[in-house]
Amino acid sequence: MVQNFAFLDEHSKKEIRRKTLKAIAVPGYQVPFASRELPIARGWGTGGLQLTLSLIGRDDIIKVIDQGSDESVNAVNIRKLIQDTTGVPETIDMNEATLVQSRHRIPEVPLRPSQILVLQVPMPEPLRAVEPSERVTKALHGDKEYSGAWIKMFEQIMKYGHVTDDADYPVLVNGRYVMAPSPIPRFDNPKMNDNEGLILLGAGREKKIYAVPPHTHVASLAFDDHPFEIEDFSDKVCRESGVSGVFMDELIDPDTGENYYVTNDTSYMLEQLNKEEEHVN
Amino acid sequence: MNTQIHQTQKHYRTLVDIFSYPGKISATMESMDNYSTFGDGVLMTAVTLLDNEVTFHTTFKSDGQEISLLTGSEPGADIGSSDYLIVKEKDLEAPMFEEAAAGTLASPEKSATLVIEADSLHEGSRYRLTGPGIKEETTINISLEPRWIGLRNEKCKEYPLGVDMILTDSTNNMMAIPRTTKIEVI
């Protein structure tokens, strides 16, 4: 079968490319785009995948992660599709990768200049919970009218004593647009602020592309008396690698019934374990 | 084989890079044989981004015909309804800034992109750039005169409305100045 390089036809790529440049020029603003059909279902990473396919070239080295893992089904299938249609090499090493597609995590290793992180987004509209109409939310963004986002947080505080949004905690980008950072844990929100690389976000089902350029001010929404807080793992140590200060998964040991913690970013954990091994040898 | 698919991909990545880091100069390595009076930087940008879904504006009809032939894009009815304004520095006119589409508050992406072939991106007037994509600040020396930058600043006064600029020079250097960038004459 004859197949176009990077799956998409050139007209589709052109459209995605035009919209992506606009997204970089207006940080945090959701640019509508004509989301194309792909061999995976909408809502399974098609937004991120279309961004990746429009960006990728023969000089790239691709890394695909799903909730911190390079080996989960979603990551493997997306990586296979990208590789089958481009022939580019893959890696799990952040230092090697030129292009990283991720679902719901920003890797522990900071982005370097000119490195691109593509995030898959299920719900790009931070005001959707308070306003169902797309026409209205577009107008609200235009007017910088974000009372809805604040009231949602205020109501959570009144009801539960704290903000209950864990993943997808809204941020204010460049002092202008309130943005859904995709369902990354709060732990990853500060990594978006003034980072070295480019972060592109794609929502295939919702047909939106948006971006956080390098060195852009990104602040998580918070009240003076209820400051933004990240998940606290300060007293937790990874059972497998002994590292701390990273985002961890809480698991239950089936034999003892006890809780334990493991580093969520598996390639980072592997890197640390390999370093340790080298040190011993 | 280096087909146009790979050429435009490479050029697009250069565009992504210069949009991400305003003021950064990056040379496009791709060449685009053509019969227009524009250099490779401008023509590669046109071939990478333009198709029949968008319109453009050029000063001379013959250049427009060549761009149409290569991309399938048609000239817009006037400056205000064109998505891409492709022009040489010496042919710049005030209406290209004043009448360019700046988008709407609800849809700021419905704005024009100026693709300007400048004389030089290394020599000329000195400007200080600040904004997203720039750590602290950066200074550039470009041939574009302060009066054009003044018109651009006027157009980008009411963020998120504004125009984005792609600058090239005769040696295929490229630079982008998106609407978020604050430009000051120094």
Tab-separated table of C-alpha atoms in Angstrom, chain B residues 10-78:
chain	number	residue	atom	x	y	z
B	10	LYS	CA	11.871	20.939	7.517
B	11	HIS	CA	10.832	24.474	6.717
B	12	TYR	CA	7.801	24.196	8.987
B	13	ARG	CA	10.028	23.118	11.873
B	14	THR	CA	12.162	26.212	11.257
B	15	LEU	CA	8.961	28.282	11.409
B	16	VAL	CA	7.892	26.573	14.663
B	17	ASP	CA	11.315	27.264	16.118
B	18	ILE	CA	11.435	30.948	15.193
B	19	PHE	CA	7.834	31.493	16.376
B	20	SER	CA	8.756	29.850	19.684
B	21	TYR	CA	11.804	32.068	20.141
B	22	PRO	CA	10.976	35.529	18.693
B	23	GLY	CA	14.058	37.347	17.455
B	24	LYS	CA	16.003	34.135	16.901
B	25	ILE	CA	17.590	33.976	13.450
B	26	SER	CA	17.462	30.653	11.698
B	27	ALA	CA	18.447	29.995	8.092
B	28	THR	CA	16.229	27.811	5.953
B	29	MET	CA	18.290	25.193	4.168
B	30	GLU	CA	15.664	24.395	1.583
B	31	SER	CA	15.636	26.012	-1.835
B	32	MET	CA	12.641	26.601	-4.040
B	33	ASP	CA	13.277	27.213	-7.743
B	34	ASN	CA	10.649	29.601	-9.051
B	35	TYR	CA	9.936	32.494	-11.373
B	36	SER	CA	8.927	35.050	-8.751
B	37	THR	CA	11.127	37.891	-7.523
B	38	PHE	CA	11.118	36.524	-3.975
B	39	GLY	CA	13.873	34.508	-2.332
B	40	ASP	CA	13.779	30.947	-1.026
B	41	GLY	CA	12.742	31.967	2.501
B	42	VAL	CA	9.516	33.592	1.312
B	43	LEU	CA	8.673	31.003	-1.334
B	44	MET	CA	9.316	28.049	0.984
B	45	THR	CA	7.060	29.705	3.567
B	46	ALA	CA	4.336	30.116	0.939
B	47	VAL	CA	4.641	26.527	-0.264
B	48	THR	CA	4.639	25.263	3.338
B	49	LEU	CA	1.600	27.177	4.575
B	50	LEU	CA	-0.573	28.254	1.636
B	51	ASP	CA	-3.235	26.244	-0.147
B	52	ASN	CA	-6.679	26.866	-1.611
B	53	GLU	CA	-8.203	27.415	1.855
B	54	VAL	CA	-6.325	30.677	2.440
B	55	THR	CA	-5.713	33.866	0.473
B	56	PHE	CA	-2.690	36.108	0.072
B	57	HIS	CA	-1.731	39.568	-1.132
B	58	THR	CA	1.382	40.575	-3.079
B	59	THR	CA	2.486	43.874	-4.569
B	60	PHE	CA	3.098	42.619	-8.122
B	61	LYS	CA	0.681	40.520	-10.135
B	62	SER	CA	3.402	38.330	-11.656
B	63	ASP	CA	4.624	37.261	-8.189
B	64	GLY	CA	1.027	36.520	-7.238
B	65	GLN	CA	0.560	34.335	-10.294
B	66	GLU	CA	3.665	32.342	-9.449
B	67	ILE	CA	2.565	31.844	-5.828
B	68	SER	CA	-0.912	30.781	-7.000
B	69	LEU	CA	0.628	28.307	-9.417
B	70	LEU	CA	2.872	26.775	-6.755
B	71	THR	CA	0.358	26.644	-3.900
B	72	GLY	CA	-3.185	26.706	-5.309
B	73	SER	CA	-3.900	29.745	-3.143
B	74	GLU	CA	-5.691	32.724	-4.719
B	75	PRO	CA	-5.071	36.439	-4.066
B	76	GLY	CA	-7.541	38.012	-1.630
B	77	ALA	CA	-9.954	40.725	-2.789
B	78	ASP	CA	-8.011	43.332	-0.817
